[in-house]
Amino acid sequence: MLHRPPLPLSARRAKVLGGRVRVPGDKSISHRALLLGALATGRTRITGLLEGEDVLNTAKALNALGCPIKKDEAGAWEVFGRGVGGLEEPVADLDFGNSGTGVRLMLGVISGHSMTVRLTGDASLSRRPMARVLKPLELMGLEVLDKGRDTLPLIVRGSADLIPIEYQVPVASAQIKSAILIAGLHASGETTVIEPTATRDHTERMLSYFGARVTATKRQGLRAVSVKGDGELAGGDVKVPGDPSSAAFLAAAALIVPGSDVSIEGVLVNPTRTGFYTTLREMGADVAFTAERIEGGEPVADIRVRHARLRGVRVPPERAPAMIDEYPVLACLAAYAQGETRMEGLAELKVKESDRLAATAAGLLANGVAAKVDGDTLIVDGGRSVPGGGLVATHLDHRIAMAFLVFGLGADRPVTVDDAGMIATSFPEFRPLMEELGAAFAQPEAART
Ligand code: S3P
C-alpha cells in the first residue's frame, strides 16, 4: 500500500466563476467498461475513460488476472478480453486502493473463476463492509477463506461452477447488484437481483450492449433485474460520458459564487444519477440541460448553471440512490441557501469512503455553519453568514475534500481541507479545472513552513 504525505489545501472566496469545460469520464461506467471488457471476447476500445487512481487500480488488477489493457496513441484504452470465465489466478495480491466499486465488482468477477485471490485496499477501504457482497456471492459458490470476515484484506476462492440465485438486496446499492449480475454471467441459468429502490443501471445497460441477455421487470413495485448465464459477451467500442458526480462540484461552485455562469459539456444525465440536479432546481437554481443525446447507450447533455439565490428544501429519502455521492457538496451548498435543508434517508453515507454524515456535519460546524445529524437525516441551517476559517478533516475521502474546497469559495475566511491528495482517486483535474473557471486555491500557510 502506498503511503504519501497529506496535502492540505485552502480555498479562498472567489470573485466570479465562468467558462465552458468538460469533466473527466464517469467513474462507474469506467470501472464497468474495463471489467466487462475483460470478460468479453475480442477487443473493447474505451474513449473518455476516467484516468483516476480508482479506475487505474481496476485496470492493474485485470492485468494481474491475465487481461492485457493498454492505452493507444490516440488516448483510448484497449482491453483484450479473455471471455467469460477466462481470467487467470494472479501471482500477487490485488490492491484496490480507495475504491469500493473496484473491489466489490471484482468480487463478482472472481466468483466465477476457480482461483484463489487476496484482495487489499487502503485504510479507508479496509474499514468498509464487504459482507453485503460476500453474502449473495457465497450463495452462488464463492468461498471466503477467512469465514465471517467483513473487511479487507480478504482471501476468496471462486468457482467455475456458480449457482444462479434470486436475491433481494437489503440496501439500495448498485455495487451489490452489479457484483451479483457479473457473477451471474458465470452461472448456469438465470440470476435475478431485486432492488428496494432503483439504483444506477450502468451494468445492465453495458451488459445488454455487449450482448448479454438482461431483462428488467417490476415485481410488487420493486425493480428486478435478471441475467442469463453461460453466454458470451462481445467486446465493442465504449464512449464514457462526463461524470455527473464530478460536474456537481462545478455546478455547486457556480451557485455559491455570485455572478457565475458555468457550462459543462457532455455530462451523463442518466435519470438514476441526476437527483442532485433535480434538487438544485427545487432550491431555485437555474440549471439547463441542453443538446440532450444518447452516446454509447447512455443519455448525455451539456449542463449550464447560472448563479441564483437558493432556498433550503427537504430532500426525500427515495431520491438518495440517484444522488448518493452528492450529499456532501449539497450540504455545503445548503449553507448558502435561505433556510433549512433536510436530507433524509442517508444511512448509506456512513459506509462510504468515510462516514460522510459525520464528516460533512463536522466540516460545516468547524466553519461556523449550523449543521446536525439526526439519525439518518442531515440538517443544515443556511442563509446566514458563512464565516469559514476552519480546518476540515477529510478522512481519506475525495468527495469531502472537493465539497469543502467548493464551500470555501464563498466563505468570509479561507477554508482548509487537511488532505486534497485523495481527489486524484476520482477527479485528478479538479484543481486545474476549477482554477480555469476562476477559483483560487493555495497551500495553507502552515503547510509551507
Ligand atoms: C457506485 C455505486 C454507489 C456509489 C459509488 C459508485 C457504482 O455505491 O456510491 O460511488 O459504481 O456502482 P453503493 O453501491 O455502495 O451505493
Tab-separated table of C-alpha atoms and ligand atoms in Angstrom:
chain	number	residue	atom	x	y	z
A	1	MET	CA	0.000	0.000	0.000
A	2	LEU	CA	1.268	3.429	-0.930
A	3	HIS	CA	1.747	5.972	1.830
A	4	ARG	CA	2.045	9.601	0.901
A	5	PRO	CA	2.152	12.752	2.996
A	6	PRO	CA	-1.161	14.631	3.336
A	7	LEU	CA	-1.634	17.612	1.063
A	8	PRO	CA	-3.500	20.415	2.825
A	9	LEU	CA	-5.219	22.948	0.563
A	10	SER	CA	-7.207	26.127	1.169
A	11	ALA	CA	-9.981	27.746	-0.842
A	12	ARG	CA	-10.487	31.492	-0.769
A	13	ARG	CA	-13.594	33.470	-1.654
A	14	ALA	CA	-13.798	33.732	-5.460
A	15	LYS	CA	-14.933	36.790	-7.421
A	16	VAL	CA	-16.885	35.132	-10.207
A	17	LEU	CA	-16.720	31.773	-11.990
A	18	GLY	CA	-17.283	31.373	-15.704
A	19	GLY	CA	-16.448	29.236	-18.700
A	20	ARG	CA	-17.227	26.141	-20.669
A	21	VAL	CA	-15.423	22.973	-19.622
A	22	ARG	CA	-15.522	19.173	-19.713
A	23	VAL	CA	-15.209	16.917	-16.714
A	24	PRO	CA	-13.446	13.547	-16.874
A	25	GLY	CA	-15.261	10.310	-17.651
A	26	ASP	CA	-17.825	8.787	-15.355
A	27	LYS	CA	-16.205	6.642	-12.674
A	28	SER	CA	-18.933	3.989	-12.526
A	29	ILE	CA	-19.010	3.490	-16.291
A	30	SER	CA	-15.199	3.476	-16.492
A	31	HIS	CA	-14.916	0.600	-13.983
A	32	ARG	CA	-17.616	-1.352	-15.807
A	33	ALA	CA	-16.091	-0.820	-19.255
A	34	LEU	CA	-12.800	-2.324	-18.058
A	35	LEU	CA	-14.356	-5.197	-16.122
A	36	LEU	CA	-16.923	-6.207	-18.730
A	37	GLY	CA	-14.371	-5.654	-21.497
A	38	ALA	CA	-12.120	-8.186	-19.743
A	39	LEU	CA	-14.963	-10.731	-19.666
A	40	ALA	CA	-15.863	-10.169	-23.306
A	41	THR	CA	-14.275	-11.788	-26.309
A	42	GLY	CA	-12.379	-9.552	-28.688
A	43	ARG	CA	-11.190	-6.029	-28.186
A	44	THR	CA	-13.021	-3.322	-26.253
A	45	ARG	CA	-11.887	0.200	-27.092
A	46	ILE	CA	-12.748	2.810	-24.468
A	47	THR	CA	-12.626	6.541	-25.120
A	48	GLY	CA	-13.022	9.068	-22.321
A	49	LEU	CA	-12.014	6.579	-19.607
A	50	LEU	CA	-11.547	8.260	-16.236
A	51	GLU	CA	-7.819	8.069	-15.505
A	52	GLY	CA	-8.268	8.443	-11.761
A	53	GLU	CA	-6.469	6.183	-9.291
A	54	ASP	CA	-9.594	4.112	-8.550
A	55	VAL	CA	-10.106	3.132	-12.176
A	56	LEU	CA	-6.397	2.618	-12.831
A	57	ASN	CA	-6.322	0.180	-9.893
A	58	THR	CA	-9.098	-1.826	-11.554
A	59	ALA	CA	-7.086	-1.868	-14.798
A	60	LYS	CA	-3.983	-3.037	-12.892
A	61	ALA	CA	-5.939	-5.781	-11.167
A	62	LEU	CA	-7.311	-7.025	-14.504
A	63	ASN	CA	-3.799	-7.027	-15.917
A	64	ALA	CA	-2.692	-9.158	-12.996
A	65	LEU	CA	-5.559	-11.547	-13.841
A	66	GLY	CA	-4.142	-12.038	-17.325
A	67	CYS	CA	-6.135	-9.443	-19.264
A	68	PRO	CA	-3.920	-7.095	-21.294
A	69	ILE	CA	-5.039	-3.458	-21.140
A	70	LYS	CA	-3.170	-0.633	-22.807
A	71	LYS	CA	-3.581	2.958	-23.884
A	72	ASP	CA	-3.231	3.592	-27.613
A	73	GLU	CA	-1.636	6.616	-29.296
A	74	ALA	CA	-4.996	8.362	-29.659
A	75	GLY	CA	-5.507	8.163	-25.882
A	76	ALA	CA	-8.132	5.391	-25.993
A	77	TRP	CA	-7.830	2.337	-23.743
A	78	GLU	CA	-7.875	-1.106	-25.303
A	79	VAL	CA	-8.957	-4.147	-23.344
A	80	PHE	CA	-8.136	-7.512	-24.891
A	81	GLY	CA	-10.947	-9.561	-23.388
A	82	ARG	CA	-10.462	-13.116	-22.129
A	83	GLY	CA	-14.091	-14.212	-22.395
A	84	VAL	CA	-16.481	-15.117	-19.560
A	85	GLY	CA	-14.547	-17.292	-17.092
A	86	GLY	CA	-11.274	-16.798	-18.967
A	87	LEU	CA	-9.124	-14.933	-16.422
A	88	GLU	CA	-6.124	-16.462	-14.610
A	89	GLU	CA	-5.121	-16.641	-10.963
A	90	PRO	CA	-2.851	-13.699	-10.059
A	91	VAL	CA	0.581	-14.296	-8.539
A	92	ALA	CA	0.279	-11.406	-6.067
A	93	ASP	CA	-2.426	-9.631	-4.007
A	94	LEU	CA	-4.851	-7.352	-5.852
A	95	ASP	CA	-4.741	-3.847	-4.329
A	96	PHE	CA	-7.836	-1.697	-4.948
A	97	GLY	CA	-6.554	1.402	-3.164
A	98	ASN	CA	-9.534	3.564	-2.171
A	99	SER	CA	-12.157	2.006	-4.442
A	100	GLY	CA	-15.240	0.237	-3.132
A	101	THR	CA	-16.642	-0.096	-6.647
A	102	GLY	CA	-13.430	-1.689	-7.931
A	103	VAL	CA	-13.204	-4.339	-5.240
A	104	ARG	CA	-16.918	-5.145	-4.964
A	105	LEU	CA	-17.463	-5.543	-8.704
A	106	MET	CA	-14.241	-7.548	-8.977
A	107	LEU	CA	-15.554	-9.917	-6.294
A	108	GLY	CA	-18.345	-10.709	-8.756
A	109	VAL	CA	-15.762	-11.434	-11.446
A	110	ILE	CA	-13.549	-13.599	-9.213
A	111	SER	CA	-16.579	-15.593	-8.024
A	112	GLY	CA	-16.900	-17.140	-11.471
A	113	HIS	CA	-13.285	-18.291	-11.777
A	114	SER	CA	-11.739	-21.217	-9.918
A	115	MET	CA	-8.893	-19.209	-8.441
A	116	THR	CA	-7.766	-18.022	-5.036
A	117	VAL	CA	-7.168	-14.298	-4.644
A	118	ARG	CA	-6.137	-11.994	-1.794
A	119	LEU	CA	-7.709	-8.539	-2.020
A	120	THR	CA	-6.391	-5.462	-0.236
A	121	GLY	CA	-7.092	-1.720	-0.066
A	122	ASP	CA	-6.056	1.478	1.712
A	123	ALA	CA	-7.039	2.406	5.282
A	124	SER	CA	-10.401	3.832	4.170
A	125	LEU	CA	-11.360	0.839	2.007
A	126	SER	CA	-10.184	-1.575	4.704
A	127	ARG	CA	-12.859	-0.171	7.026
A	128	ARG	CA	-15.750	-0.615	4.576
A	129	PRO	CA	-18.239	-3.502	4.796
A	130	MET	CA	-17.784	-6.342	2.319
A	131	ALA	CA	-20.311	-8.819	3.783
A	132	ARG	CA	-23.039	-7.110	1.730
A	133	VAL	CA	-21.491	-8.535	-1.454
A	134	LEU	CA	-19.901	-11.653	0.030
A	135	LYS	CA	-23.238	-12.958	1.322
A	136	PRO	CA	-25.007	-13.275	-2.056
A	137	LEU	CA	-21.784	-14.334	-3.788
A	138	GLU	CA	-21.297	-17.110	-1.212
A	139	LEU	CA	-24.808	-18.350	-2.030
A	140	MET	CA	-23.623	-18.621	-5.629
A	141	GLY	CA	-20.475	-20.551	-4.740
A	142	LEU	CA	-17.762	-18.082	-3.704
A	143	GLU	CA	-15.715	-19.291	-0.767
A	144	VAL	CA	-14.399	-16.801	1.778
A	145	LEU	CA	-11.331	-18.400	3.308
A	146	ASP	CA	-11.389	-16.200	6.391
A	147	LYS	CA	-15.037	-17.006	7.061
A	148	GLY	CA	-17.070	-14.337	8.793
A	149	ARG	CA	-14.661	-11.518	7.896
A	150	ASP	CA	-16.407	-8.359	6.759
A	151	THR	CA	-13.438	-6.197	5.723
A	152	LEU	CA	-10.303	-6.253	3.586
A	153	PRO	CA	-7.827	-7.840	3.426
A	154	LEU	CA	-9.798	-10.880	2.291
A	155	ILE	CA	-8.838	-14.170	0.684
A	156	VAL	CA	-11.533	-15.656	-1.526
A	157	ARG	CA	-11.815	-18.672	-3.804
A	158	GLY	CA	-14.119	-18.597	-6.816
A	159	SER	CA	-15.681	-21.460	-8.711
A	160	ALA	CA	-16.153	-22.213	-12.399
A	161	ASP	CA	-19.494	-23.733	-11.451
A	162	LEU	CA	-21.647	-20.988	-9.936
A	163	ILE	CA	-25.270	-21.437	-8.896
A	164	PRO	CA	-27.787	-18.875	-10.187
A	165	ILE	CA	-29.753	-17.124	-7.428
A	166	GLU	CA	-32.671	-14.802	-6.919
A	167	TYR	CA	-31.622	-12.214	-4.377
A	168	GLN	CA	-33.433	-9.318	-2.749
A	169	VAL	CA	-30.796	-6.711	-1.886
A	170	PRO	CA	-31.412	-5.313	1.623
A	171	VAL	CA	-29.971	-1.840	0.859
A	172	ALA	CA	-30.081	0.256	-2.301
A	173	SER	CA	-26.638	-0.416	-3.766
A	174	ALA	CA	-25.585	-0.603	-7.394
A	175	GLN	CA	-22.336	-2.223	-6.315
A	176	ILE	CA	-24.118	-5.201	-4.735
A	177	LYS	CA	-26.483	-5.521	-7.702
A	178	SER	CA	-23.607	-5.326	-10.172
A	179	ALA	CA	-21.410	-7.855	-8.348
A	180	ILE	CA	-24.270	-10.389	-8.428
A	181	LEU	CA	-25.116	-9.747	-12.093
A	182	ILE	CA	-21.460	-10.080	-13.095
A	183	ALA	CA	-21.173	-13.340	-11.139
A	184	GLY	CA	-24.448	-14.393	-12.802
A	185	LEU	CA	-22.720	-14.320	-16.183
A	186	HIS	CA	-20.774	-17.350	-14.970
A	187	ALA	CA	-23.747	-19.301	-13.562
A	188	SER	CA	-25.791	-21.836	-15.481
A	189	GLY	CA	-29.296	-20.376	-15.543
A	190	GLU	CA	-30.872	-17.061	-14.708
A	191	THR	CA	-29.705	-14.852	-11.842
A	192	THR	CA	-32.110	-12.194	-10.553
A	193	VAL	CA	-31.489	-9.192	-8.309
A	194	ILE	CA	-34.404	-7.332	-6.715
A	195	GLU	CA	-33.671	-3.801	-5.539
A	196	PRO	CA	-35.510	-1.870	-2.793
A	197	THR	CA	-35.108	1.354	-4.831
A	198	ALA	CA	-33.774	1.540	-8.369
A	199	THR	CA	-30.036	2.283	-8.390
A	200	ARG	CA	-27.701	3.284	-11.210
A	201	ASP	CA	-28.220	0.897	-14.117
A	202	HIS	CA	-24.919	1.142	-15.992
A	203	THR	CA	-24.112	-2.549	-15.528
A	204	GLU	CA	-27.418	-3.608	-17.089
A	205	ARG	CA	-27.004	-1.185	-19.967
A	206	MET	CA	-23.456	-2.244	-20.736
A	207	LEU	CA	-24.234	-5.940	-20.380
A	208	SER	CA	-27.005	-5.545	-22.964
A	209	TYR	CA	-24.678	-3.555	-25.197
A	210	PHE	CA	-22.144	-6.396	-25.023
A	211	GLY	CA	-24.838	-8.898	-25.992
A	212	ALA	CA	-25.794	-10.455	-22.645
A	213	ARG	CA	-29.419	-11.410	-22.123
A	214	VAL	CA	-30.576	-8.942	-19.459
A	215	THR	CA	-34.147	-8.086	-18.550
A	216	ALA	CA	-35.640	-5.627	-16.064
A	217	THR	CA	-39.177	-6.096	-14.752
A	218	LYS	CA	-41.340	-4.882	-11.852
A	219	ARG	CA	-42.114	-7.278	-9.024
A	220	GLN	CA	-44.557	-5.981	-6.439
A	221	GLY	CA	-43.420	-2.474	-7.282
A	222	LEU	CA	-39.714	-3.331	-6.954
A	223	ARG	CA	-37.201	-3.466	-9.801
A	224	ALA	CA	-35.996	-6.961	-10.661
A	225	VAL	CA	-33.027	-7.378	-13.000
A	226	SER	CA	-32.133	-10.776	-14.462
A	227	VAL	CA	-29.182	-12.002	-16.460
A	228	LYS	CA	-28.805	-15.332	-18.248
A	229	GLY	CA	-25.509	-17.084	-17.571
A	230	ASP	CA	-23.393	-19.296	-19.768
A	231	GLY	CA	-23.483	-16.852	-22.676
A	232	GLU	CA	-20.703	-14.882	-24.299
A	233	LEU	CA	-20.085	-11.133	-24.232
A	234	ALA	CA	-18.812	-9.423	-27.349
A	235	GLY	CA	-16.411	-6.528	-26.818
A	236	GLY	CA	-17.042	-3.241	-28.604
A	237	ASP	CA	-16.428	0.494	-28.504
A	238	VAL	CA	-17.400	2.377	-25.354
A	239	LYS	CA	-17.525	6.155	-25.098
A	240	VAL	CA	-17.548	7.204	-21.450
A	241	PRO	CA	-19.595	10.353	-20.798
A	242	GLY	CA	-18.564	13.048	-18.297
A	243	ASP	CA	-19.152	12.182	-14.656
A	244	PRO	CA	-22.240	13.941	-13.212
A	245	SER	CA	-20.840	13.445	-9.712
A	246	SER	CA	-17.705	15.392	-10.676
A	247	ALA	CA	-19.760	18.007	-12.555
A	248	ALA	CA	-21.756	18.515	-9.335
A	249	PHE	CA	-18.783	20.295	-7.732
A	250	LEU	CA	-18.596	22.793	-10.594
A	251	ALA	CA	-22.362	23.313	-10.547
A	252	ALA	CA	-22.345	23.921	-6.791
A	253	ALA	CA	-19.438	26.350	-7.123
A	254	ALA	CA	-21.362	28.361	-9.738
A	255	LEU	CA	-24.318	28.558	-7.349
A	256	ILE	CA	-22.179	29.680	-4.409
A	257	VAL	CA	-20.265	32.460	-6.192
A	258	PRO	CA	-22.480	35.417	-7.257
A	259	GLY	CA	-22.463	36.304	-10.951
A	260	SER	CA	-21.189	32.882	-12.070
A	261	ASP	CA	-22.148	31.190	-15.339
A	262	VAL	CA	-20.618	27.753	-15.940
A	263	SER	CA	-21.263	25.234	-18.723
A	264	ILE	CA	-20.150	21.619	-18.545
A	265	GLU	CA	-20.156	19.668	-21.799
A	266	GLY	CA	-21.006	16.025	-22.378
A	267	VAL	CA	-22.256	15.021	-18.932
A	268	LEU	CA	-24.049	11.750	-18.234
A	269	VAL	CA	-27.709	12.531	-17.404
A	270	ASN	CA	-28.983	9.006	-16.836
A	271	PRO	CA	-32.031	9.527	-14.548
A	272	THR	CA	-30.556	7.111	-11.971
A	273	ARG	CA	-27.783	9.716	-11.460
A	274	THR	CA	-29.428	13.144	-11.698
A	275	GLY	CA	-31.071	13.516	-8.282
A	276	PHE	CA	-28.664	16.328	-7.406
A	277	TYR	CA	-29.736	18.415	-10.390
A	278	THR	CA	-33.428	17.815	-9.564
A	279	THR	CA	-32.725	19.058	-6.040
A	280	LEU	CA	-30.879	22.134	-7.322
A	281	ARG	CA	-33.927	23.084	-9.386
A	282	GLU	CA	-36.185	22.673	-6.355
A	283	MET	CA	-33.873	25.027	-4.474
A	284	GLY	CA	-34.437	27.658	-7.170
A	285	ALA	CA	-31.266	27.128	-9.198
A	286	ASP	CA	-31.002	27.975	-12.860
A	287	VAL	CA	-29.873	24.624	-14.336
A	288	ALA	CA	-30.356	23.859	-18.034
A	289	PHE	CA	-29.707	20.550	-19.810
A	290	THR	CA	-29.121	21.263	-23.499
A	291	ALA	CA	-28.140	19.220	-26.563
A	292	GLU	CA	-29.554	16.076	-24.972
A	293	ARG	CA	-28.416	12.993	-26.864
A	294	ILE	CA	-27.641	9.289	-26.477
A	295	GLU	CA	-23.963	8.323	-26.529
A	296	GLY	CA	-22.863	4.712	-26.120
A	297	GLY	CA	-26.301	3.741	-24.806
A	298	GLU	CA	-26.365	6.443	-22.118
A	299	PRO	CA	-28.186	9.811	-22.082
A	300	VAL	CA	-25.796	12.759	-22.219
A	301	ALA	CA	-26.297	16.563	-22.150
A	302	ASP	CA	-24.455	19.835	-21.741
A	303	ILE	CA	-25.274	21.408	-18.390
A	304	ARG	CA	-25.372	25.170	-17.829
A	305	VAL	CA	-25.604	26.556	-14.304
A	306	ARG	CA	-26.017	30.232	-13.541
A	307	HIS	CA	-25.811	31.716	-10.075
A	308	ALA	CA	-29.103	32.211	-8.279
A	309	ARG	CA	-30.159	32.735	-4.687
A	310	LEU	CA	-31.268	29.387	-3.321
A	311	ARG	CA	-33.766	28.300	-0.682
A	312	GLY	CA	-33.494	25.298	1.618
A	313	VAL	CA	-35.546	22.201	0.758
A	314	ARG	CA	-36.406	18.746	2.064
A	315	VAL	CA	-34.666	16.048	0.039
A	316	PRO	CA	-36.791	12.875	0.263
A	317	PRO	CA	-35.148	9.533	1.165
A	318	GLU	CA	-36.268	7.837	-2.049
A	319	ARG	CA	-34.066	10.228	-4.014
A	320	ALA	CA	-30.895	9.117	-2.199
A	321	PRO	CA	-29.752	6.433	-4.698
A	322	ALA	CA	-29.906	8.946	-7.567
A	323	MET	CA	-27.583	11.379	-5.776
A	324	ILE	CA	-25.831	9.258	-3.172
A	325	ASP	CA	-22.368	10.709	-3.861
A	326	GLU	CA	-23.581	14.322	-3.988
A	327	TYR	CA	-24.760	14.835	-0.385
A	328	PRO	CA	-21.502	16.324	0.939
A	329	VAL	CA	-21.476	19.010	-1.752
A	330	LEU	CA	-25.230	19.577	-1.447
A	331	ALA	CA	-24.851	20.101	2.316
A	332	CYS	CA	-22.042	22.585	1.648
A	333	LEU	CA	-24.237	24.419	-0.855
A	334	ALA	CA	-27.152	24.377	1.608
A	335	ALA	CA	-25.083	26.597	3.910
A	336	TYR	CA	-25.605	29.363	1.331
A	337	ALA	CA	-29.328	28.677	0.766
A	338	GLN	CA	-32.006	30.558	2.700
A	339	GLY	CA	-33.496	28.411	5.481
A	340	GLU	CA	-33.246	24.765	6.424
A	341	THR	CA	-32.229	21.911	4.126
A	342	ARG	CA	-33.212	18.448	5.404
A	343	MET	CA	-31.583	15.491	3.683
A	344	GLU	CA	-33.309	12.272	4.740
A	345	GLY	CA	-32.582	8.558	4.452
A	346	LEU	CA	-28.786	8.786	4.453
A	347	ALA	CA	-27.756	5.649	6.381
A	348	GLU	CA	-25.603	4.521	3.438
A	349	LEU	CA	-23.474	7.669	3.731
A	350	LYS	CA	-21.965	6.238	6.909
A	351	VAL	CA	-20.201	3.474	4.947
A	352	LYS	CA	-18.716	5.433	2.061
A	353	GLU	CA	-15.015	6.356	1.764
A	354	SER	CA	-15.588	7.949	5.201
A	355	ASP	CA	-18.625	8.347	7.443
A	356	ARG	CA	-19.853	11.172	5.237
A	357	LEU	CA	-22.740	12.102	7.519
A	358	ALA	CA	-20.390	12.791	10.417
A	359	ALA	CA	-17.574	14.244	8.276
A	360	THR	CA	-19.883	16.686	6.466
A	361	ALA	CA	-21.579	17.919	9.637
A	362	ALA	CA	-18.209	18.285	11.407
A	363	GLY	CA	-16.732	20.230	8.478
A	364	LEU	CA	-19.664	22.653	8.414
A	365	LEU	CA	-19.586	23.143	12.186
A	366	ALA	CA	-15.828	23.815	12.047
A	367	ASN	CA	-16.642	26.676	9.658
A	368	GLY	CA	-19.419	28.269	11.659
A	369	VAL	CA	-22.411	26.736	9.857
A	370	ALA	CA	-25.269	25.217	11.891
A	371	ALA	CA	-25.461	21.571	10.861
A	372	LYS	CA	-26.607	18.466	12.658
A	373	VAL	CA	-27.158	14.771	12.176
A	374	ASP	CA	-30.430	13.364	13.477
A	375	GLY	CA	-30.431	9.597	12.907
A	376	ASP	CA	-30.104	9.197	9.133
A	377	THR	CA	-31.022	12.829	8.445
A	378	LEU	CA	-28.580	15.656	7.829
A	379	ILE	CA	-29.901	19.140	8.567
A	380	VAL	CA	-28.186	22.363	7.521
A	381	ASP	CA	-29.447	25.768	8.553
A	382	GLY	CA	-28.324	28.103	5.805
A	383	GLY	CA	-28.547	31.649	4.585
A	384	ARG	CA	-26.772	33.344	7.487
A	385	SER	CA	-23.162	34.443	7.219
A	386	VAL	CA	-20.680	31.694	6.339
A	387	PRO	CA	-17.632	32.535	8.470
A	388	GLY	CA	-15.273	29.794	7.189
A	389	GLY	CA	-11.746	29.841	8.625
A	390	GLY	CA	-11.966	26.212	9.727
A	391	LEU	CA	-9.908	23.100	9.086
A	392	VAL	CA	-11.849	20.161	7.624
A	393	ALA	CA	-10.850	16.564	8.369
A	394	THR	CA	-11.260	14.617	5.113
A	395	HIS	CA	-10.658	11.066	6.429
A	396	LEU	CA	-9.156	9.857	3.098
A	397	ASP	CA	-12.381	10.891	1.326
A	398	HIS	CA	-12.069	12.632	-2.059
A	399	ARG	CA	-15.624	13.954	-2.028
A	400	ILE	CA	-15.302	15.524	1.412
A	401	ALA	CA	-12.155	17.285	0.179
A	402	MET	CA	-13.788	18.619	-3.011
A	403	ALA	CA	-17.063	19.577	-1.304
A	404	PHE	CA	-15.288	21.768	1.256
A	405	LEU	CA	-12.940	23.366	-1.272
A	406	VAL	CA	-16.065	24.404	-3.197
A	407	PHE	CA	-17.683	25.556	0.049
A	408	GLY	CA	-14.678	27.799	0.741
A	409	LEU	CA	-15.252	29.762	-2.483
A	410	GLY	CA	-17.999	31.772	-0.815
A	411	ALA	CA	-16.903	31.877	2.836
A	412	ASP	CA	-15.707	35.004	4.668
A	413	ARG	CA	-12.352	33.425	5.527
A	414	PRO	CA	-10.368	30.650	3.744
A	415	VAL	CA	-11.457	27.082	4.322
A	416	THR	CA	-8.732	24.447	4.567
A	417	VAL	CA	-9.013	20.718	3.944
A	418	ASP	CA	-6.381	18.590	5.678
A	419	ASP	CA	-5.692	16.450	2.589
A	420	ALA	CA	-6.555	17.168	-1.035
A	421	GLY	CA	-4.414	14.238	-2.229
A	422	MET	CA	-7.325	11.803	-2.393
A	423	ILE	CA	-9.019	13.915	-5.071
A	424	ALA	CA	-6.785	12.050	-7.539
A	425	THR	CA	-8.869	8.913	-6.977
A	426	SER	CA	-11.857	10.275	-8.909
A	427	PHE	CA	-11.178	13.744	-10.335
A	428	PRO	CA	-7.465	14.415	-10.909
A	429	GLU	CA	-8.267	17.541	-12.961
A	430	PHE	CA	-10.396	19.106	-10.202
A	431	ARG	CA	-7.952	21.843	-9.211
A	432	PRO	CA	-6.859	22.990	-12.705
A	433	LEU	CA	-10.448	22.912	-13.974
A	434	MET	CA	-11.758	24.908	-11.037
A	435	GLU	CA	-8.902	27.391	-11.424
A	436	GLU	CA	-9.695	27.721	-15.123
A	437	LEU	CA	-13.202	28.791	-14.072
A	438	GLY	CA	-11.757	31.383	-11.669
A	439	ALA	CA	-11.445	29.589	-8.321
A	440	ALA	CA	-8.469	30.319	-6.082
A	441	PHE	CA	-6.780	27.560	-4.088
A	442	ALA	CA	-3.461	27.701	-2.247
A	443	GLN	CA	-1.352	25.697	0.148
A	444	PRO	CA	-2.218	26.927	3.619
A	445	GLU	CA	0.453	28.990	5.387
A	446	ALA	CA	1.167	26.304	7.974
A	447	ALA	CA	1.895	23.742	5.269
A	448	ARG	CA	4.520	25.921	3.607
A	449	THR	CA	6.792	26.190	6.630
B	1	S3P	C1	-21.307	3.011	-7.360
B	1	S3P	C2	-22.356	2.826	-6.514
B	1	S3P	C3	-22.563	3.625	-5.290
B	1	S3P	C4	-21.709	4.900	-5.304
B	1	S3P	C5	-20.308	4.650	-5.764
B	1	S3P	C6	-20.299	4.068	-7.167
B	1	S3P	C7	-21.184	2.140	-8.553
B	1	S3P	O1	-22.189	2.852	-4.190
B	1	S3P	O2	-21.695	5.492	-4.029
B	1	S3P	O3	-19.548	5.837	-5.776
B	1	S3P	O4	-20.396	2.458	-9.468
B	1	S3P	O5	-21.893	1.117	-8.596
B	1	S3P	P1	-23.214	1.838	-3.458
B	1	S3P	O6	-23.462	0.698	-4.373
B	1	S3P	O7	-22.495	1.407	-2.210
B	1	S3P	O8	-24.435	2.650	-3.176
